[in-house]
Amino acid sequence: MNVHESDEAICARGGWAPDFKTRPSAPPIYQTTAFDMHGLEQLDSVAAGVEPGYIYTRDGNPNHEAFARDVARLEGAEAGVVCASGMGAMTATLLAHVRSGDHVVAARVLYGRTVQLLNHLKSAFGVDVTFVDANHPAEFARALTPQTKLAIVETISNPLMEVADLPAIVSALGSVPLLVDSTFATPCLLRPIEQGAKLVFHSASKYLNGHGDVMLGVVVGPRDIIRKIKGLASLYGVNSNPLECWLASRGLRTLPLRMERVSQTAAHIAEFLTRQPAVARVYYPGLANHPSHPQARQYLSHGFGGMLAFELHGGRPAVATFFRELAEQIPFSPTLADARSTLSYPTGTSHKFMTADERRSYGIGDGLVRLSIGLEAPADLERELSAALAKLSGTSGS
Ligand SMILES: *Cc1c(COP(=O)(O)O)cnc(C)c1O
């Protein structure tokens, strides 16, 4: 220690405990902008990828690396990159694949902001986009042009929980790479790369973190494409930050337990809802009458997930009453995959960008409610939903 250091130097250079050899039991948060270099040779060899290490956090940080690497391993991918949000990861991924004049084929029912992002690329940069019905894989083949650089689909779609037939879509696409938004399924239920997809995307703000307190996105796939996406994420500044990645790594530790639990509870609640007079229809891929049930049985081998939707008799007024009754127990919150159960209203949030006619043509009615199942005991949810549904008999149109 330098005993002659000024107060200013002690403060400016402070914050360090003496070096120690014992390893912390939990990973540290590398809350740092940059990494000190031992010299010019080290800078060159780290920058060239010859020596492992980090230089500047926008380009890479151990907390980014730890989280992205674990997600890549879970998905069976070579590499991964984590960005500031799902939309950040989607932006960097699209920019890595298309330029003006190129073409993208996308499922018509995608996360609302993804559709908006594709439309923005079209109007601002001349990237052509064709939206197709993901329930008919042949539509992907019909939409292909020589300029098609990427196709996009969700494993379990929002809000009607349709399950994509990924092998059929992959074979319809030929050599065009498929990007799969697997936010609703997670690698615990389905691994799209095993089904032939090239890249897998997650809004890690949802299940991967699973505690409703982080914004992150992650993409995994072949090493060369991920390197390109990572470079663009840094260039456009959509990189993640160390604390968010550290939190997401902590959340990820319980992912398999959480997915098993929410799948069991959701299956129970879906059955319960089908018996309620105030409920017109329930959308859960585990129910035998769901249009995607055959694909769900085939591809979702470890449970049907924690997301379900149902249509209330009585439309929007019934939804308003239902949300008011449940506000203290199952809040109306425009997210999903929190530890607690939450409700959402697709007509007013994720699918607000559609006209009422478009929504109706997809089967999204004004009484449609989306329920993200949390970690409460099934009996809690059943009791609370029953009480709220009982208040609807007055508004029931049936
Ligand atoms: C939330 C979500 C996104 C966007 O992710 P953010 O982390 O909110 O930017 C993309 N796809 C799906 C299916 C989502 O649920």
Coordinates of C-alpha atoms and ligand atoms in Angstrom, one line a residue:
M1 CA 0.0 0.0 0.0
N2 CA 1.2 3.5 -0.8
V3 CA 1.2 5.4 2.5
H4 CA 1.7 8.7 0.7
E5 CA -1.5 8.6 -1.2
S6 CA -3.7 11.7 -0.9
D7 CA -7.3 11.5 0.3
E8 CA -8.2 12.2 -3.3
A9 CA -6.2 9.2 -4.6
I10 CA -7.6 6.9 -1.8
C11 CA -11.1 7.9 -2.9
A12 CA -10.5 7.8 -6.6
R13 CA -8.7 4.4 -6.5
G14 CA -10.7 2.9 -3.7
G15 CA -13.3 0.2 -3.3
W16 CA -10.9 -2.8 -3.5
A17 CA -10.5 -5.5 -0.8
P18 CA -7.0 -7.0 -0.6
D19 CA -6.6 -9.9 -3.1
F20 CA -7.7 -13.2 -1.8
K21 CA -7.5 -16.7 -3.1
T22 CA -10.7 -18.2 -1.9
R23 CA -13.4 -18.1 -4.5
P24 CA -16.8 -16.5 -3.8
S25 CA -19.6 -19.0 -3.6
A26 CA -21.9 -16.9 -5.8
P27 CA -20.6 -15.1 -8.9
P28 CA -19.5 -11.5 -8.4
I29 CA -21.2 -8.7 -10.3
Y30 CA -18.6 -7.2 -12.6
Q31 CA -20.0 -3.7 -12.4
T32 CA -17.3 -2.2 -14.4
T33 CA -17.1 -0.1 -17.6
A34 CA -13.7 -1.5 -18.7
F35 CA -11.0 -4.0 -17.8
D36 CA -7.5 -2.9 -17.0
M37 CA -4.9 -4.3 -19.4
H38 CA -1.5 -5.7 -18.4
G39 CA 0.0 -4.2 -21.5
L40 CA -0.3 -3.6 -25.2
E41 CA 0.3 -7.3 -26.1
Q42 CA -2.6 -8.3 -23.9
L43 CA -4.9 -5.7 -25.6
D44 CA -4.0 -7.1 -29.0
S45 CA -4.5 -10.7 -28.1
V46 CA -7.8 -10.2 -26.2
A47 CA -9.1 -8.1 -29.1
A48 CA -8.1 -10.8 -31.6
G49 CA -9.8 -13.5 -29.4
V50 CA -6.5 -15.3 -29.0
E51 CA -6.5 -14.8 -25.2
P52 CA -9.7 -15.0 -23.2
G53 CA -10.6 -11.7 -21.5
Y54 CA -12.6 -8.5 -21.7
I55 CA -11.9 -5.0 -22.7
Y56 CA -14.9 -2.7 -22.6
T57 CA -18.3 -3.7 -21.1
R58 CA -20.3 -2.6 -24.2
D59 CA -18.4 -5.3 -26.1
G60 CA -18.5 -8.0 -23.4
N61 CA -18.5 -8.6 -19.6
P62 CA -18.3 -11.8 -17.6
N63 CA -21.9 -11.4 -16.4
H64 CA -23.1 -11.2 -20.0
E65 CA -21.0 -14.1 -20.9
A66 CA -22.2 -16.3 -18.0
F67 CA -25.9 -15.8 -18.7
A68 CA -25.6 -16.1 -22.6
R69 CA -23.5 -19.2 -22.3
D70 CA -25.9 -21.0 -20.0
V71 CA -28.9 -20.2 -22.2
A72 CA -26.9 -21.4 -25.3
R73 CA -26.1 -24.7 -23.4
L74 CA -29.8 -25.1 -22.5
E75 CA -30.9 -24.6 -26.1
G76 CA -28.1 -26.8 -27.5
A77 CA -26.6 -23.8 -29.4
E78 CA -22.9 -23.0 -30.0
A79 CA -23.0 -19.5 -28.6
G80 CA -25.3 -16.7 -27.3
V81 CA -25.5 -13.0 -26.9
V82 CA -27.5 -11.0 -24.4
C83 CA -28.9 -7.5 -25.1
A84 CA -30.6 -4.8 -23.0
S85 CA -34.1 -6.1 -23.8
G86 CA -35.9 -8.6 -26.0
M87 CA -36.4 -5.9 -28.5
G88 CA -32.7 -5.0 -28.4
A89 CA -31.8 -8.6 -29.2
M90 CA -34.4 -8.7 -32.0
T91 CA -33.1 -5.5 -33.5
A92 CA -29.5 -6.7 -33.5
T93 CA -30.5 -10.1 -34.9
L94 CA -32.6 -8.5 -37.8
L95 CA -29.7 -6.0 -38.6
A96 CA -27.3 -9.0 -38.8
H97 CA -29.5 -10.6 -41.5
V98 CA -31.1 -8.0 -43.7
R99 CA -30.3 -4.8 -45.6
S100 CA -32.3 -2.7 -48.0
G101 CA -34.0 -4.9 -50.7
D102 CA -33.8 -8.1 -48.6
H103 CA -37.0 -10.0 -47.6
V104 CA -38.2 -11.5 -44.3
V105 CA -41.1 -14.0 -43.9
A106 CA -42.8 -13.7 -40.5
A107 CA -45.7 -15.3 -38.8
R108 CA -48.7 -13.0 -38.7
V109 CA -49.2 -13.6 -35.0
L110 CA -46.0 -12.4 -33.3
Y111 CA -45.3 -10.3 -30.3
G112 CA -46.8 -6.9 -31.2
R113 CA -43.6 -4.9 -31.0
T114 CA -41.8 -7.5 -33.3
V115 CA -44.5 -6.9 -35.9
Q116 CA -44.0 -3.1 -35.5
L117 CA -40.2 -3.5 -35.7
L118 CA -40.6 -5.4 -39.0
N119 CA -43.0 -2.8 -40.4
H120 CA -40.5 -0.1 -39.3
L121 CA -37.6 -1.8 -41.2
K122 CA -39.9 -1.9 -44.2
S123 CA -41.0 1.8 -44.2
A124 CA -37.6 3.3 -43.0
F125 CA -35.1 1.0 -44.7
G126 CA -36.9 -0.8 -47.6
V127 CA -36.7 -4.3 -46.1
D128 CA -39.6 -6.3 -47.5
V129 CA -41.8 -8.3 -45.1
T130 CA -44.4 -11.0 -45.8
F131 CA -46.7 -12.1 -43.0
V132 CA -48.1 -15.6 -43.2
D133 CA -50.3 -17.9 -41.2
A134 CA -47.9 -20.0 -39.1
N135 CA -50.5 -22.7 -38.8
H136 CA -50.0 -23.4 -42.5
P137 CA -46.3 -24.2 -43.0
A138 CA -46.8 -24.2 -46.8
E139 CA -47.4 -20.5 -46.7
F140 CA -43.8 -20.0 -45.7
A141 CA -42.7 -21.8 -48.8
R142 CA -45.0 -19.7 -51.0
A143 CA -43.8 -16.4 -49.6
L144 CA -40.1 -17.1 -50.3
T145 CA -38.2 -14.9 -52.8
P146 CA -34.6 -15.0 -53.9
Q147 CA -34.0 -12.1 -51.4
T148 CA -35.5 -13.9 -48.4
K149 CA -32.8 -13.8 -45.7
L150 CA -34.7 -14.8 -42.5
A151 CA -38.0 -16.3 -41.3
I152 CA -39.5 -15.6 -37.8
V153 CA -42.0 -17.6 -35.8
E154 CA -43.0 -18.1 -32.1
T155 CA -43.0 -21.5 -30.5
I156 CA -46.2 -20.8 -28.5
S157 CA -48.0 -17.7 -29.9
N158 CA -49.6 -14.9 -27.9
P159 CA -52.4 -14.7 -27.0
L160 CA -54.1 -17.9 -28.4
M161 CA -51.2 -20.2 -27.5
E162 CA -50.9 -21.8 -30.9
V163 CA -48.0 -24.2 -31.1
A164 CA -45.8 -24.0 -34.3
D165 CA -45.0 -27.2 -36.2
L166 CA -41.3 -26.2 -36.4
P167 CA -40.0 -29.2 -38.4
A168 CA -42.7 -28.6 -41.1
I169 CA -41.8 -24.9 -41.2
V170 CA -38.1 -25.6 -41.4
S171 CA -38.6 -28.0 -44.3
A172 CA -40.8 -25.4 -46.1
L173 CA -38.0 -22.8 -45.8
G174 CA -35.3 -24.9 -47.4
S175 CA -32.0 -23.0 -46.8
V176 CA -33.6 -19.9 -45.3
P177 CA -32.7 -19.6 -41.6
L178 CA -35.5 -19.7 -39.1
L179 CA -35.4 -17.5 -36.0
V180 CA -37.7 -18.8 -33.3
D181 CA -39.0 -16.6 -30.5
S182 CA -39.3 -19.2 -27.8
T183 CA -40.1 -16.9 -24.9
F184 CA -43.3 -18.7 -23.9
A185 CA -41.8 -22.2 -24.2
T186 CA -38.3 -21.9 -22.7
P187 CA -35.7 -24.6 -23.3
C188 CA -37.5 -26.7 -20.6
L189 CA -40.4 -27.4 -22.8
L190 CA -39.0 -27.3 -26.3
R191 CA -35.5 -26.8 -28.0
P192 CA -36.1 -25.3 -31.4
I193 CA -32.6 -26.0 -32.6
E194 CA -33.2 -29.7 -32.2
Q195 CA -36.2 -29.2 -34.6
G196 CA -34.0 -27.5 -37.2
A197 CA -34.2 -23.8 -36.3
K198 CA -31.0 -21.8 -36.7
L199 CA -31.5 -19.2 -34.0
V200 CA -33.5 -19.0 -30.8
F201 CA -34.6 -15.8 -29.2
H202 CA -35.9 -15.1 -25.7
S203 CA -37.2 -12.1 -23.9
A204 CA -35.3 -13.0 -20.8
S205 CA -37.5 -10.3 -19.1
K206 CA -40.0 -13.2 -18.9
Y207 CA -39.4 -16.9 -17.8
L208 CA -35.6 -17.1 -18.0
N209 CA -35.3 -14.5 -15.2
G210 CA -38.8 -15.3 -13.9
H211 CA -39.0 -12.7 -11.1
G212 CA -40.5 -9.7 -12.9
D213 CA -37.5 -7.4 -12.1
V214 CA -35.2 -7.5 -15.2
M215 CA -35.2 -6.3 -18.8
L216 CA -33.0 -8.5 -21.1
G217 CA -33.1 -10.3 -24.4
V218 CA -30.9 -13.2 -25.5
V219 CA -30.3 -14.9 -28.9
V220 CA -28.4 -18.2 -29.3
G221 CA -27.2 -20.0 -32.5
P222 CA -24.2 -20.7 -34.6
R223 CA -20.9 -19.0 -33.4
D224 CA -20.3 -17.0 -36.6
I225 CA -23.8 -15.5 -36.7
I226 CA -23.8 -14.7 -32.9
R227 CA -20.4 -13.0 -33.3
K228 CA -22.0 -10.7 -36.0
I229 CA -25.1 -10.0 -33.8
K230 CA -22.8 -9.3 -30.8
G231 CA -20.8 -6.8 -32.9
L232 CA -24.0 -5.0 -34.0
A233 CA -25.4 -5.0 -30.5
S234 CA -22.3 -3.2 -29.3
L235 CA -22.3 -0.8 -32.3
Y236 CA -25.9 0.1 -31.9
G237 CA -25.5 0.2 -28.1
V238 CA -28.3 -2.3 -27.3
N239 CA -25.9 -4.3 -25.0
S240 CA -27.1 -5.4 -21.6
N241 CA -25.6 -4.4 -18.3
P242 CA -23.8 -6.6 -15.7
L243 CA -26.4 -6.3 -12.8
E244 CA -29.3 -7.3 -15.0
C245 CA -27.3 -10.3 -16.3
W246 CA -26.4 -11.3 -12.8
L247 CA -30.0 -11.1 -11.7
A248 CA -31.1 -13.2 -14.7
S249 CA -28.4 -15.8 -13.9
R250 CA -29.8 -16.1 -10.4
G251 CA -33.3 -16.4 -11.8
L252 CA -32.2 -19.1 -14.3
R253 CA -31.1 -21.4 -11.5
T254 CA -34.8 -22.3 -10.8
L255 CA -36.1 -22.3 -14.4
P256 CA -36.7 -26.1 -14.6
L257 CA -38.5 -26.1 -11.3
R258 CA -40.6 -23.1 -12.2
M259 CA -41.6 -24.4 -15.6
E260 CA -42.6 -27.7 -14.2
R261 CA -44.7 -26.0 -11.5
V262 CA -46.4 -23.5 -13.8
S263 CA -47.2 -26.1 -16.4
Q264 CA -48.9 -28.3 -13.7
T265 CA -50.9 -25.4 -12.2
A266 CA -51.9 -24.0 -15.7
A267 CA -53.2 -27.4 -16.7
H268 CA -55.3 -27.6 -13.6
I269 CA -56.6 -24.0 -13.9
A270 CA -57.4 -24.5 -17.6
E271 CA -59.5 -27.5 -16.8
F272 CA -61.2 -25.5 -14.0
L273 CA -62.0 -22.6 -16.3
T274 CA -63.6 -24.8 -18.9
R275 CA -66.2 -25.7 -16.3
Q276 CA -67.1 -22.0 -15.5
P277 CA -70.4 -20.7 -16.9
A278 CA -68.9 -17.1 -17.2
V279 CA -66.2 -18.5 -19.5
A280 CA -67.0 -18.9 -23.2
R281 CA -63.8 -20.6 -24.3
V282 CA -60.3 -21.5 -22.9
Y283 CA -57.1 -21.5 -24.9
Y284 CA -54.4 -23.8 -23.5
P285 CA -52.4 -26.1 -25.7
G286 CA -52.8 -28.9 -23.1
L287 CA -56.6 -29.0 -23.6
A288 CA -57.7 -31.6 -26.1
N289 CA -60.0 -29.1 -27.9
H290 CA -57.2 -26.6 -28.6
P291 CA -56.5 -26.4 -32.3
S292 CA -52.7 -26.9 -31.7
H293 CA -53.1 -29.8 -29.2
P294 CA -51.7 -32.4 -31.7
Q295 CA -48.5 -30.3 -32.2
A296 CA -48.4 -29.6 -28.4
R297 CA -48.5 -33.3 -27.7
Q298 CA -45.8 -34.0 -30.2
Y299 CA -43.4 -31.2 -29.4
L300 CA -44.0 -30.1 -25.8
S301 CA -42.9 -33.2 -24.0
H302 CA -42.4 -31.7 -20.5
G303 CA -45.5 -29.7 -20.0
F304 CA -47.7 -27.2 -21.9
G305 CA -46.4 -24.0 -20.2
G306 CA -47.8 -21.5 -17.8
M307 CA -49.7 -19.2 -20.2
L308 CA -53.4 -19.5 -21.0
A309 CA -56.1 -17.3 -22.3
F310 CA -59.9 -17.4 -22.0
E311 CA -62.8 -15.5 -23.4
L312 CA -65.3 -14.1 -20.9
H313 CA -69.0 -13.8 -21.8
G314 CA -69.9 -10.1 -21.6
G315 CA -66.8 -8.7 -23.5
R316 CA -64.9 -5.6 -22.2
P317 CA -67.3 -4.7 -19.3
A318 CA -67.0 -8.3 -17.9
V319 CA -63.2 -8.0 -18.2
A320 CA -63.2 -4.7 -16.4
T321 CA -65.2 -6.2 -13.5
F322 CA -63.1 -9.3 -13.4
F323 CA -59.8 -7.3 -13.2
R324 CA -61.2 -5.0 -10.5
E325 CA -62.3 -8.0 -8.4
L326 CA -58.9 -9.6 -8.7
A327 CA -56.7 -6.5 -8.4
E328 CA -55.3 -7.4 -5.0
Q329 CA -54.6 -11.1 -5.7
I330 CA -53.9 -11.5 -9.5
P331 CA -53.0 -8.0 -10.7
F332 CA -53.6 -6.7 -14.2
S333 CA -50.0 -6.2 -15.3
P334 CA -48.8 -5.9 -18.9
T335 CA -46.1 -8.6 -18.6
L336 CA -45.9 -12.3 -18.0
A337 CA -43.8 -15.0 -16.3
D338 CA -43.5 -13.2 -13.0
A339 CA -43.3 -15.4 -9.9
R340 CA -46.8 -14.3 -9.1
S341 CA -49.8 -14.8 -11.4
T342 CA -50.7 -11.8 -13.5
L343 CA -53.6 -10.9 -15.9
S344 CA -53.4 -9.1 -19.2
Y345 CA -55.8 -7.8 -21.8
P346 CA -54.4 -8.5 -25.3
T347 CA -57.0 -6.2 -27.0
G348 CA -55.7 -3.2 -25.0
T349 CA -52.0 -4.1 -24.8
S350 CA -50.0 -6.5 -27.0
H351 CA -52.5 -6.4 -29.9
K352 CA -53.7 -2.8 -29.6
F353 CA -51.9 -2.2 -32.9
M354 CA -54.4 -4.3 -34.8
T355 CA -57.8 -3.0 -35.9
A356 CA -60.9 -4.6 -34.2
D357 CA -61.6 -6.5 -37.5
E358 CA -58.1 -7.9 -37.7
R359 CA -58.3 -9.0 -34.0
R360 CA -61.6 -10.7 -34.6
S361 CA -60.3 -12.5 -37.7
Y362 CA -57.5 -14.0 -35.5
G363 CA -60.0 -15.0 -32.8
I364 CA -59.0 -12.2 -30.3
G365 CA -62.3 -11.1 -28.9
D366 CA -63.1 -8.2 -26.6
G367 CA -63.7 -10.6 -23.7
L368 CA -60.3 -12.3 -24.1
V369 CA -58.2 -12.4 -20.9
R370 CA -54.6 -13.7 -20.7
L371 CA -53.5 -15.4 -17.5
S372 CA -49.8 -15.9 -16.7
I373 CA -49.7 -18.6 -14.1
G374 CA -47.3 -18.0 -11.2
L375 CA -45.9 -20.1 -8.3
E376 CA -48.9 -19.8 -6.0
A377 CA -50.7 -23.0 -4.9
P378 CA -53.3 -24.0 -7.5
A379 CA -56.0 -23.9 -4.7
D380 CA -55.2 -20.2 -4.1
L381 CA -55.8 -19.3 -7.8
E382 CA -58.9 -21.5 -8.1
R383 CA -60.5 -19.9 -5.0
E384 CA -59.7 -16.3 -6.2
L385 CA -60.8 -16.9 -9.8
S386 CA -64.0 -18.5 -8.6
A387 CA -64.9 -15.5 -6.5
A388 CA -64.2 -13.1 -9.3
L389 CA -66.1 -15.2 -11.9
A390 CA -69.1 -15.4 -9.5
K391 CA -69.3 -11.5 -9.7
L392 CA -69.7 -11.8 -13.4
S393 CA -73.0 -13.7 -13.5
G394 CA -74.7 -10.3 -13.7
T395 CA -72.7 -9.2 -16.8
S396 CA -72.8 -12.7 -18.4
G397 CA -74.3 -12.6 -21.9
S398 CA -75.1 -16.3 -21.7
Ligands
LIG1 C1 -41.9 -9.5 -24.0 C2 -41.7 -10.2 -25.3 C3 -40.8 -9.8 -26.3 C4 -40.0 -8.5 -26.1 O1 -39.1 -8.5 -25.1 P1 -38.7 -7.3 -24.1 O2 -37.7 -7.9 -23.2 O3 -40.0 -6.8 -23.5 O4 -38.1 -6.3 -25.0 C5 -40.6 -10.5 -27.4 N1 -41.4 -11.6 -27.7 C6 -42.2 -12.1 -26.7 C7 -43.0 -13.4 -27.0 C8 -42.4 -11.4 -25.5 O5 -43.3 -11.9 -24.6

